PDB file of C-alpha atoms in Angstrom:
ATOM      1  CA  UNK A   1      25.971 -32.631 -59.355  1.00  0.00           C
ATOM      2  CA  UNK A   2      25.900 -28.680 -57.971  1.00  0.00           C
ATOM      3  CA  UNK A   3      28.615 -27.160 -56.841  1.00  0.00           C
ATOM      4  CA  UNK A   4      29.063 -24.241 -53.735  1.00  0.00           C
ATOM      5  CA  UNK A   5      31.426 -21.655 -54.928  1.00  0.00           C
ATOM      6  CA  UNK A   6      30.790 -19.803 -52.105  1.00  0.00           C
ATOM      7  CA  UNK A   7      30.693 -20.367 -48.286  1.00  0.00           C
ATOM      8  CA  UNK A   8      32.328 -20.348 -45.014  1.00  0.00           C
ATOM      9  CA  UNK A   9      32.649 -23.761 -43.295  1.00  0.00           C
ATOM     10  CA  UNK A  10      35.224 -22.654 -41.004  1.00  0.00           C
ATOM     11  CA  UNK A  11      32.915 -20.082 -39.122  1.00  0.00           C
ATOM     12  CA  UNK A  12      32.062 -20.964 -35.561  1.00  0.00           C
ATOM     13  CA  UNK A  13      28.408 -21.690 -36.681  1.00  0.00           C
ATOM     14  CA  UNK A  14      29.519 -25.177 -37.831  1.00  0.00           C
ATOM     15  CA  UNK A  15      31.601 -25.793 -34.995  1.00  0.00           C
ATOM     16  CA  UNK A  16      29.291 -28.328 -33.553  1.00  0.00           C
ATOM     17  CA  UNK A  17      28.084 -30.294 -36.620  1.00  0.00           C
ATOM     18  CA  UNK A  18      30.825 -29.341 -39.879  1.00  0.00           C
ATOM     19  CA  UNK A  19      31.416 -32.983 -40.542  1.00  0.00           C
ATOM     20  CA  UNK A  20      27.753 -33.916 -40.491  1.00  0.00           C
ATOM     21  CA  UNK A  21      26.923 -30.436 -42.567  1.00  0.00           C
ATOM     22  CA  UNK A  22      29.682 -31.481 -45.259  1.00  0.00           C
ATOM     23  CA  UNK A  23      28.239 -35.135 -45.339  1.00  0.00           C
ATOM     24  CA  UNK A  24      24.971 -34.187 -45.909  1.00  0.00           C
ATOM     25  CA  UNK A  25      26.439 -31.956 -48.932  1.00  0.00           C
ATOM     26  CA  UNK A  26      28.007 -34.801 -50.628  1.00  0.00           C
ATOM     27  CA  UNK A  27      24.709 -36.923 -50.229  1.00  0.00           C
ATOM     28  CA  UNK A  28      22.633 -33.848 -51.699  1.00  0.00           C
ATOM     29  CA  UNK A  29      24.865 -34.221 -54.527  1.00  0.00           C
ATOM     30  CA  UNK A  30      27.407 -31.615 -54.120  1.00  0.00           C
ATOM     31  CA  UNK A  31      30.635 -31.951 -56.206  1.00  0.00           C
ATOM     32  CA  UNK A  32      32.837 -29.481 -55.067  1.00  0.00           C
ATOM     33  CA  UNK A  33      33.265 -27.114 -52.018  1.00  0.00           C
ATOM     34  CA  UNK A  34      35.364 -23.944 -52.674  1.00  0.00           C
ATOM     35  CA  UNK A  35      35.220 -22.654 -48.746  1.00  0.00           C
ATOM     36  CA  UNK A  36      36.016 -18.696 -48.994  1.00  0.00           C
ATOM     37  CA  UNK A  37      38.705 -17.180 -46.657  1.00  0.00           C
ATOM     38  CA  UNK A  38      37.370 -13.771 -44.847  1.00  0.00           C
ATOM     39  CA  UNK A  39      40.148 -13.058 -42.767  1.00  0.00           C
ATOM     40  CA  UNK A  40      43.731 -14.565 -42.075  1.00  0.00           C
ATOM     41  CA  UNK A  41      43.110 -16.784 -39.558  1.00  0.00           C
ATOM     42  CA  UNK A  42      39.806 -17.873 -41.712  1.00  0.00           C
ATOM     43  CA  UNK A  43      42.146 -18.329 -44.866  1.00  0.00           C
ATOM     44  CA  UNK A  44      44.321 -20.765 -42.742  1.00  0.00           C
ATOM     45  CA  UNK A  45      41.036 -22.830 -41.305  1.00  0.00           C
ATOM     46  CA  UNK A  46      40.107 -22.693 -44.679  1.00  0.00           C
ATOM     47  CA  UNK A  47      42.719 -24.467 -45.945  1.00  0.00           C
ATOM     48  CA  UNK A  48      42.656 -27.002 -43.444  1.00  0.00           C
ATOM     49  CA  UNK A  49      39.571 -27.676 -44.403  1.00  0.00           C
ATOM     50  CA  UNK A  50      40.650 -28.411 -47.828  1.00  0.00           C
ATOM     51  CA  UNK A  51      43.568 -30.456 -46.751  1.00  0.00           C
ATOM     52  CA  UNK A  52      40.991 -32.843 -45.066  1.00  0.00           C
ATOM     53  CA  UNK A  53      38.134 -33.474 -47.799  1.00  0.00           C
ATOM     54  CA  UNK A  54      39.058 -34.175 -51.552  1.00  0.00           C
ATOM     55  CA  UNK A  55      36.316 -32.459 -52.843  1.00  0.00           C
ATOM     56  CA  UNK A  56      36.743 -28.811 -50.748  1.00  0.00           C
ATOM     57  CA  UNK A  57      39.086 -26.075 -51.830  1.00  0.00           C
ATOM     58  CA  UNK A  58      40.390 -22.781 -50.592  1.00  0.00           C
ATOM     59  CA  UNK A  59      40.003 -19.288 -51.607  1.00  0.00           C
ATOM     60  CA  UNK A  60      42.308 -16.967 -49.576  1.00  0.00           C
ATOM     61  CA  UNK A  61      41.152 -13.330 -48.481  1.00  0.00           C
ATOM     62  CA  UNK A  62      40.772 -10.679 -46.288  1.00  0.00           C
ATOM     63  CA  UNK A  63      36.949  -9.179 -46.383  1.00  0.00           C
ATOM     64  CA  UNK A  64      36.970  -5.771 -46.557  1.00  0.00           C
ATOM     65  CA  UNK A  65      35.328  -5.111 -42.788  1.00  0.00           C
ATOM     66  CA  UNK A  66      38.905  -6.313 -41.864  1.00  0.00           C
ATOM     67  CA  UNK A  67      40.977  -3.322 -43.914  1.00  0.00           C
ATOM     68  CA  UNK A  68      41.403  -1.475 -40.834  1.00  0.00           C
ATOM     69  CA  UNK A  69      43.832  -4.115 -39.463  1.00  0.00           C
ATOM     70  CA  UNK A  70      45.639  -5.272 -42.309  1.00  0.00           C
ATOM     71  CA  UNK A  71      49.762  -4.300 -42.721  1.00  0.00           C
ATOM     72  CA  UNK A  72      52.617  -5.740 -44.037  1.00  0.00           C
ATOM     73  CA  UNK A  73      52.615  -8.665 -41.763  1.00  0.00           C
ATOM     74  CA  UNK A  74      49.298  -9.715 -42.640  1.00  0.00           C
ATOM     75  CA  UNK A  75      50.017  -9.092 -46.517  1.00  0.00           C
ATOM     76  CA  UNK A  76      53.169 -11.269 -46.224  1.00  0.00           C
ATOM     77  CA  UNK A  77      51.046 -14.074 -44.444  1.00  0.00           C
ATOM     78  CA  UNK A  78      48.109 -13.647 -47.110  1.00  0.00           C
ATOM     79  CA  UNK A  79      51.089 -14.187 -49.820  1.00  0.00           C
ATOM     80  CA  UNK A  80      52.284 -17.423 -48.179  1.00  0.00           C
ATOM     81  CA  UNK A  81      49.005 -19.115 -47.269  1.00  0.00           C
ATOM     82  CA  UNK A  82      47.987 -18.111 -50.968  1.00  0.00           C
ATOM     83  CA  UNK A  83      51.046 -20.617 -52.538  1.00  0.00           C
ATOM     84  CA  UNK A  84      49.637 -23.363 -50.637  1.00  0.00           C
ATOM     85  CA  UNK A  85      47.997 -26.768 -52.415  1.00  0.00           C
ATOM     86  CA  UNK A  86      44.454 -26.303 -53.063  1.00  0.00           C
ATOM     87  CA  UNK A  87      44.233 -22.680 -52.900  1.00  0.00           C
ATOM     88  CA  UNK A  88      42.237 -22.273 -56.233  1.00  0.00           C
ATOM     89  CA  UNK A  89      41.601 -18.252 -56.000  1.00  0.00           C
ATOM     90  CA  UNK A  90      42.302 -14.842 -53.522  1.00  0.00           C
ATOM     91  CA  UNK A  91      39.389 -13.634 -51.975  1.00  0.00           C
ATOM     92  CA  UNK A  92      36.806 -12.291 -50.566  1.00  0.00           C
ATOM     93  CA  UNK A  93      38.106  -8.937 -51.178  1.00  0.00           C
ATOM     94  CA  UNK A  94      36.577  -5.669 -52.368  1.00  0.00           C
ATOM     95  CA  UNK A  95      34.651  -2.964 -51.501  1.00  0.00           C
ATOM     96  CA  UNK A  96      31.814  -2.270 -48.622  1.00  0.00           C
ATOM     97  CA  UNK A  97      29.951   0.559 -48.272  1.00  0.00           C
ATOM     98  CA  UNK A  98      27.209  -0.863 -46.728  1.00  0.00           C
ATOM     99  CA  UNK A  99      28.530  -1.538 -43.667  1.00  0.00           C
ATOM    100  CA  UNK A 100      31.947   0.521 -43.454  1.00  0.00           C
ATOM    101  CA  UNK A 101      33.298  -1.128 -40.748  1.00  0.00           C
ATOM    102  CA  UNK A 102      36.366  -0.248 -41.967  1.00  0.00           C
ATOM    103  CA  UNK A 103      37.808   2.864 -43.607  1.00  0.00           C
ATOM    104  CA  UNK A 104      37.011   3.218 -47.422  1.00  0.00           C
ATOM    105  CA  UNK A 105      40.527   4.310 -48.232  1.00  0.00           C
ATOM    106  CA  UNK A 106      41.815   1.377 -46.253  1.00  0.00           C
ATOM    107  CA  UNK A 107      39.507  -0.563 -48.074  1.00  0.00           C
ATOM    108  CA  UNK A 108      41.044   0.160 -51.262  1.00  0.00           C
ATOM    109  CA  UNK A 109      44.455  -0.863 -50.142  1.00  0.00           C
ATOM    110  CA  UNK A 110      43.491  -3.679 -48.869  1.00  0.00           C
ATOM    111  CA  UNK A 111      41.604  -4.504 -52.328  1.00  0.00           C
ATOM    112  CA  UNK A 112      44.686  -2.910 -54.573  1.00  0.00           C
ATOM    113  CA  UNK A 113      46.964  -5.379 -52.604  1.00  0.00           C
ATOM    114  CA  UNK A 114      44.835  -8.594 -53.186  1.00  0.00           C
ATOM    115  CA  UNK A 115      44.186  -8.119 -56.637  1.00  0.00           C
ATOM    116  CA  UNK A 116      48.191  -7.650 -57.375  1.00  0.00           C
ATOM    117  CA  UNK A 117      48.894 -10.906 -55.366  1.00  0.00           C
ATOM    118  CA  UNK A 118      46.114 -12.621 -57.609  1.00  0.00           C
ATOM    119  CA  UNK A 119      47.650 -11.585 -60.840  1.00  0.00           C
ATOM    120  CA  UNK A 120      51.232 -12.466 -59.939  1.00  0.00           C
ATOM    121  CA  UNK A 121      50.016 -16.267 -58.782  1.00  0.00           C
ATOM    122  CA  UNK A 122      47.343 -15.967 -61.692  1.00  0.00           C
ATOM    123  CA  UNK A 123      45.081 -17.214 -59.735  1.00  0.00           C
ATOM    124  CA  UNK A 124      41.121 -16.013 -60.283  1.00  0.00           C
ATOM    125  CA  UNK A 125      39.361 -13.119 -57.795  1.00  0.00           C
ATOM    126  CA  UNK A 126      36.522 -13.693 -55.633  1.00  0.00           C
ATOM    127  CA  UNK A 127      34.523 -10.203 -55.559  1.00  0.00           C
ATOM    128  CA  UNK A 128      32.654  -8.477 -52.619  1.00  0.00           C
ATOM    129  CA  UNK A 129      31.085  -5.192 -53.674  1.00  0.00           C
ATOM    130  CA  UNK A 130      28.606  -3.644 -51.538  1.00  0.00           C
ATOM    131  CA  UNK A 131      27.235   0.263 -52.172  1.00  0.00           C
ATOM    132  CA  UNK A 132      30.533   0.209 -54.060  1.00  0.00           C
ATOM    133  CA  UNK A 133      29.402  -0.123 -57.554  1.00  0.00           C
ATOM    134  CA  UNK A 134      32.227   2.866 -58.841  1.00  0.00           C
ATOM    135  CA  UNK A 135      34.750   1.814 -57.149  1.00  0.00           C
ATOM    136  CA  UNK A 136      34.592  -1.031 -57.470  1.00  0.00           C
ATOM    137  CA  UNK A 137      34.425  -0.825 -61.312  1.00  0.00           C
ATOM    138  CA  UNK A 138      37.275   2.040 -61.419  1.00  0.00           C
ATOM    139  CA  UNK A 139      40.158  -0.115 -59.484  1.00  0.00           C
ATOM    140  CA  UNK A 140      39.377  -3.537 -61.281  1.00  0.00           C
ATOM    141  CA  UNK A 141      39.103  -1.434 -64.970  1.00  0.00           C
ATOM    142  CA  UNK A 142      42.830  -0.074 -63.423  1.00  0.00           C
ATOM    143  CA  UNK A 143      43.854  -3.596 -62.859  1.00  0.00           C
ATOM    144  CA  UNK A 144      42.759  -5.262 -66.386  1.00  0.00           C
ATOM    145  CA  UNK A 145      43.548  -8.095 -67.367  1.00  0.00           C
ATOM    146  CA  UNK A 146      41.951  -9.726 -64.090  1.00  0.00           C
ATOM    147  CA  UNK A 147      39.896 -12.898 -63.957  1.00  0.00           C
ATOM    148  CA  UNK A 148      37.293 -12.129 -61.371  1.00  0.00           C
ATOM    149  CA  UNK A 149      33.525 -12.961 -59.892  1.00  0.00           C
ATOM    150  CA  UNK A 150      31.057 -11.000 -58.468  1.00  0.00           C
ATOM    151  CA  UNK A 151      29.762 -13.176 -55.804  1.00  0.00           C
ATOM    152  CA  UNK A 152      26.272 -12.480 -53.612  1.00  0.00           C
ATOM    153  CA  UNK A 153      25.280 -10.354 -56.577  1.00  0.00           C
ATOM    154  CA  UNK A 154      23.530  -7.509 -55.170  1.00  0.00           C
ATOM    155  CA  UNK A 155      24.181  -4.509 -57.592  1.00  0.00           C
ATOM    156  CA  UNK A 156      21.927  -2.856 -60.383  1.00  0.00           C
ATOM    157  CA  UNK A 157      21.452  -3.517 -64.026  1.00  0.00           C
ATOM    158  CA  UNK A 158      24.248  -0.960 -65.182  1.00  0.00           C
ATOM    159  CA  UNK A 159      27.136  -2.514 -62.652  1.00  0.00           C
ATOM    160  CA  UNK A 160      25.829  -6.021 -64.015  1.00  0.00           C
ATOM    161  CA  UNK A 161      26.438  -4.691 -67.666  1.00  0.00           C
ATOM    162  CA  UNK A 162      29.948  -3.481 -66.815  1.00  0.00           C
ATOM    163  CA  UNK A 163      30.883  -6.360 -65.339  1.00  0.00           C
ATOM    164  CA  UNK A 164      29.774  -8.901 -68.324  1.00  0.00           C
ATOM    165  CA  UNK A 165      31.732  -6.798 -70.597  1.00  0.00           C
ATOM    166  CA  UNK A 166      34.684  -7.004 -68.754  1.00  0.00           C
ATOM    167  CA  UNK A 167      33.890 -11.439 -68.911  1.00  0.00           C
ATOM    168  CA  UNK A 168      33.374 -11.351 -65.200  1.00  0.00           C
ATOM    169  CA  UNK A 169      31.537 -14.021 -63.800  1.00  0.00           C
ATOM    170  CA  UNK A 170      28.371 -13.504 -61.695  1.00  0.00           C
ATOM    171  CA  UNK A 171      27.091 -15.651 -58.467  1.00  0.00           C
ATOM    172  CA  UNK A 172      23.816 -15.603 -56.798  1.00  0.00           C
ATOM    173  CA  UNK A 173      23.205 -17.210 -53.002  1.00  0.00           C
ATOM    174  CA  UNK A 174      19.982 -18.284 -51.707  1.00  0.00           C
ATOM    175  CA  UNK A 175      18.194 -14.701 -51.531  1.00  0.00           C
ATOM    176  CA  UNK A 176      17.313 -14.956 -55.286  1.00  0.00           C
ATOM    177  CA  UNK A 177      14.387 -16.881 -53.712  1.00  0.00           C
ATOM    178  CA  UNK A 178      12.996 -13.889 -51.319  1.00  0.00           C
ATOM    179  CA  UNK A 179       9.689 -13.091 -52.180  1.00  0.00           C
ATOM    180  CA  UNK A 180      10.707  -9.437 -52.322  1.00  0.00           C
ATOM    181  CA  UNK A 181      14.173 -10.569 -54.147  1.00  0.00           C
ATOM    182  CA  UNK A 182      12.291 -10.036 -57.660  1.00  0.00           C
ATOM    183  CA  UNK A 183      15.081  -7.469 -58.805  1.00  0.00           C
ATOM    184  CA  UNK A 184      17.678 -10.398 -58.881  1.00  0.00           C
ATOM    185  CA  UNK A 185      15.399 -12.818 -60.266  1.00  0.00           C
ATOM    186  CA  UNK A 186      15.318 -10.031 -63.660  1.00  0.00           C
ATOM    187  CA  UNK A 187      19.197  -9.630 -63.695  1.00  0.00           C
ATOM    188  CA  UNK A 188      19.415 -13.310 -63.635  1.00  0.00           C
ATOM    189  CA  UNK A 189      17.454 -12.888 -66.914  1.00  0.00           C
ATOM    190  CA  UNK A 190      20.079 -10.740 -68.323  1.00  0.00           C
ATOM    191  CA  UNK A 191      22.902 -13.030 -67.745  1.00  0.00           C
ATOM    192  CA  UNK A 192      24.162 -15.749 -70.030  1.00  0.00           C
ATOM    193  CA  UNK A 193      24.226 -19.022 -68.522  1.00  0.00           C
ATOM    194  CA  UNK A 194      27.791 -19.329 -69.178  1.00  0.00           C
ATOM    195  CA  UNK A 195      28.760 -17.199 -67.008  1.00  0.00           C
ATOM    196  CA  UNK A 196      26.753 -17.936 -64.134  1.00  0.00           C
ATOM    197  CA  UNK A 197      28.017 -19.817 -60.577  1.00  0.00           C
ATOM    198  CA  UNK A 198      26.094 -20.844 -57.974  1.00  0.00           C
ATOM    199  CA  UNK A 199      26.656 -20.620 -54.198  1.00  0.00           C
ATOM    200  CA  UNK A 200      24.962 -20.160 -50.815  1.00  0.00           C
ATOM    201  CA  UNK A 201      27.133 -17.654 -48.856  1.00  0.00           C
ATOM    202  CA  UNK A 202      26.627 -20.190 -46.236  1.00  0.00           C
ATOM    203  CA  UNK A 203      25.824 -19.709 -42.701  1.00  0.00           C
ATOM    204  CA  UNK A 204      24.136 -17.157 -44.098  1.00  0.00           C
ATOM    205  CA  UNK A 205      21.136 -15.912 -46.530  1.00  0.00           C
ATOM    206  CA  UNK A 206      19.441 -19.122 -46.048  1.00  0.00           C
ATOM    207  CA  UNK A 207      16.593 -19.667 -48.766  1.00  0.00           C
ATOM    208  CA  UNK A 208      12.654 -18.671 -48.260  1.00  0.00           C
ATOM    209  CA  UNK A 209      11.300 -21.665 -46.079  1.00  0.00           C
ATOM    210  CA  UNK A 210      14.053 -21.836 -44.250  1.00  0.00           C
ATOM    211  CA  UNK A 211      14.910 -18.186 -42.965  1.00  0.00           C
ATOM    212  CA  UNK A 212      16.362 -17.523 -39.546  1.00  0.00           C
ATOM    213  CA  UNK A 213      18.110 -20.508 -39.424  1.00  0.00           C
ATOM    214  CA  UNK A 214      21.820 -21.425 -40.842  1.00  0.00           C
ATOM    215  CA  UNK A 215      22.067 -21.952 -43.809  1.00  0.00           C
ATOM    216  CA  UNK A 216      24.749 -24.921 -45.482  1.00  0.00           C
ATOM    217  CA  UNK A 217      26.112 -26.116 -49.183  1.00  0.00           C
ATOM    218  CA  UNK A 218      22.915 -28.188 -49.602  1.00  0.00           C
ATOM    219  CA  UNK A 219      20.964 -25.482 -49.916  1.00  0.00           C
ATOM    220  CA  UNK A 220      22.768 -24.826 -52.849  1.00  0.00           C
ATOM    221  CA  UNK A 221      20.204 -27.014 -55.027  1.00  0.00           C
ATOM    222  CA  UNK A 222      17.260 -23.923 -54.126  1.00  0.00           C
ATOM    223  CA  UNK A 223      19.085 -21.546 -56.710  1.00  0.00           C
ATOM    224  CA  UNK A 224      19.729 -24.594 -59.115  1.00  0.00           C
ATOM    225  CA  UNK A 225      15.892 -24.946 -58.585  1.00  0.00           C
ATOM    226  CA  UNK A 226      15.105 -20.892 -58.887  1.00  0.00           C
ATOM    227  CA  UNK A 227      17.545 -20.038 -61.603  1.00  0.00           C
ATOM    228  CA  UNK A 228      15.756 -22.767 -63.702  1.00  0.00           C
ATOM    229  CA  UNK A 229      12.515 -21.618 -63.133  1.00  0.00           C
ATOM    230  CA  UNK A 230      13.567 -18.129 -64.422  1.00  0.00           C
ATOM    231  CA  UNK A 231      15.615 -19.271 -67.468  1.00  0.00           C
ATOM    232  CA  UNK A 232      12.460 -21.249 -68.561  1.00  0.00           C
ATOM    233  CA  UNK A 233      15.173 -24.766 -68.575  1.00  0.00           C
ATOM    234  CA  UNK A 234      16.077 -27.870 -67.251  1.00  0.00           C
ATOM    235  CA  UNK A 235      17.650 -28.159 -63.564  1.00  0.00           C
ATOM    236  CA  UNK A 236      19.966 -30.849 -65.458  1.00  0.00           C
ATOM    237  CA  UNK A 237      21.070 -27.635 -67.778  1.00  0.00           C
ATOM    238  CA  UNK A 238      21.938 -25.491 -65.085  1.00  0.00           C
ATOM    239  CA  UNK A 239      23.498 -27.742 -63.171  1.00  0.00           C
ATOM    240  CA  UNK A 240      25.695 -29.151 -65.747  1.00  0.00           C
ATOM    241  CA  UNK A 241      26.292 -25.456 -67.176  1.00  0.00           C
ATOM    242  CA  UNK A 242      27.138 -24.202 -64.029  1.00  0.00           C
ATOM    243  CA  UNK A 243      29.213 -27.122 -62.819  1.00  0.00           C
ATOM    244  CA  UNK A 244      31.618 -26.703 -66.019  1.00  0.00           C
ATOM    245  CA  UNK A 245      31.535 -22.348 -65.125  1.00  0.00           C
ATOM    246  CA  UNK A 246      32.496 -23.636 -61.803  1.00  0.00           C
ATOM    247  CA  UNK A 247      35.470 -25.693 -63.110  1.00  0.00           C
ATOM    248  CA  UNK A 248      36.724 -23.629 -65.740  1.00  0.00           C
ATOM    249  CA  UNK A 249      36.933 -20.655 -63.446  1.00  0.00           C
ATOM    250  CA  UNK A 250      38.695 -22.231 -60.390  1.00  0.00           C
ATOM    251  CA  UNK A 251      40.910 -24.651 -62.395  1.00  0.00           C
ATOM    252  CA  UNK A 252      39.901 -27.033 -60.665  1.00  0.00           C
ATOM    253  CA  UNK A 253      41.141 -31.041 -62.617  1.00  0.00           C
ATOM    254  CA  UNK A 254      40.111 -34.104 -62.239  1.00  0.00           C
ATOM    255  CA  UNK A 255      43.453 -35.736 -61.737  1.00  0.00           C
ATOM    256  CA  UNK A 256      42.622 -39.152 -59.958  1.00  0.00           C
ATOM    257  CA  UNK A 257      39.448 -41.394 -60.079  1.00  0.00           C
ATOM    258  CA  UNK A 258      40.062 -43.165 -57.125  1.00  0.00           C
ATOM    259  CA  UNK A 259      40.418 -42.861 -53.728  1.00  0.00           C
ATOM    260  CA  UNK A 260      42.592 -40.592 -53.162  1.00  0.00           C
ATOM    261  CA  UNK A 261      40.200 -38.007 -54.772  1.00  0.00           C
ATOM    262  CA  UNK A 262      40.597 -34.671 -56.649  1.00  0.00           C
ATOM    263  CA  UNK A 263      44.144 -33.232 -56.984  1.00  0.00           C
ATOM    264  CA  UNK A 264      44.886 -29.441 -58.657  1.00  0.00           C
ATOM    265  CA  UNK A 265      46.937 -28.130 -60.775  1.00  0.00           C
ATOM    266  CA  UNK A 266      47.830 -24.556 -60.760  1.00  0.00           C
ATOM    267  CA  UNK A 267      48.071 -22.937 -63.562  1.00  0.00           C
ATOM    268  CA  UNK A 268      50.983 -21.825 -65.668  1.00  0.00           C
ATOM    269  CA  UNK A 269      51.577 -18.075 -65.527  1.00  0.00           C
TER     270      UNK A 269
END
């Protein structure tokens, strides 16, 4: 059993086909779903989502291309929809410099704000850092203690130091199996099993093979596959390695074994 720490089934891409796409995940053997809010009205479809399969939860978050729009309103909205059942973590937030589709400074506030609303629900923070490698290291240093992962990892081998010593987490998507991807295939080297996730960034970053097109949860099991190819160990290891990273980090409790499913429990401040 694998599970997706990362992706975005409430983007239009799955509008035609989301049940069939999450069915097919559960018969590939996916255990959990935790479907990442980018933006307000993504955090709410999010959770929606969560409220209608057991095995799905929600992060909340506002992705950094949005800083440009967010105010009070939307940080008072973000707070509400973040006390909601099934909301296991705040994010994506953090830096891009990639892209800067929005301001950097705004950026920053937008990442200052999510980080305080994480530590006063103690609830874990779901990382975007593009080109951002400082910054990124200098507000969440600031911030300490914070409980966070790196998702998509896509920084060097100095950024991926910092951030082990701090007990961040790390996640790697489907790209780890680009034939030109051979840089992430040597950090994955350099970081401890136990504190490796998995996810697929899904629709996107699809895995070699199947490039171009969308890509879903399943796909998850091609960096199960690549990661234990690297590490030289069983797919059984990382999976149940990974699955037990995956739990730990989002809380996430096996409260029920029948129908009803998976229930949460947030944690105690």
């Amino acid at each position: 059993m694998l599970i997706d720490t990362h992706c975005h089934l409430d983007f239009p891409e799955f509008d035609k086909d989301r049940d069939e796409v999450i069915a097919r995940a559960r018969s590939e053997g996916i255990e959990y779903i935790i479907n990442i809010g980018s933006s307000i009205d993504g955090s709410k479809r999010s959770l929606e989502l969560s409220k209608q399969y057991d095995f799905i939860f929600s992060a909340v978050g506002i992705h950094p291309h949005e800083a440009d729009n967010f105010d009070k309103g939307a940080e008072l909205e973000l707070s509400s929809l973040s006390r909601q059942d099934k909301v296991v973590a705040i994010g994506e937030t953090g830096l891009d410099y990639f892209r800067n589709y929005s301001r950097q400074e705004n950026q920053k506030i937008l990442f200052l704000s999510l980080i305080k609303l994480a530590k006063e629900l103690n609830l874990p923070l779901v990382i975007h850092s593009r080109q951002a490698q400082a910054d990124t290291l200098k507000i969440l240093k600031e911030a300490m203690p914070v409980k966070a992962l790196v998702h998509c990892f896509s920084g060097d081998k100095g950024f991926l130091d910092e951030c082990l010593t701090l007990g961040f987490f790390i996640s790697f998507t489907c790209n780890i199996t680009y034939k030109k991807a051979e840089n992430l295939r040597n950090l994955i080297r350099d970081v401890p099993l136990d504190r490796l996730l998995l996810e697929t960034d899904a629709p996107f970053l699809s895995p070699e093979g199947l490039r171009g097109k969308r890509n879903e949860p399943a796909n998850v099991k091609h960096v199960a596959r690549e990661i234990s190819r690297i590490k030289e160990i069983s797919i059984d290891e990382v999976s149940e390695v990974t699955s037990d990273n995956a739990k730990s980090f989002f809380n996430l409790v096996n409260t029920e074994k029948s129908s009803v499913g998976v229930g949460f429990i947030r944690p105690e401040k």
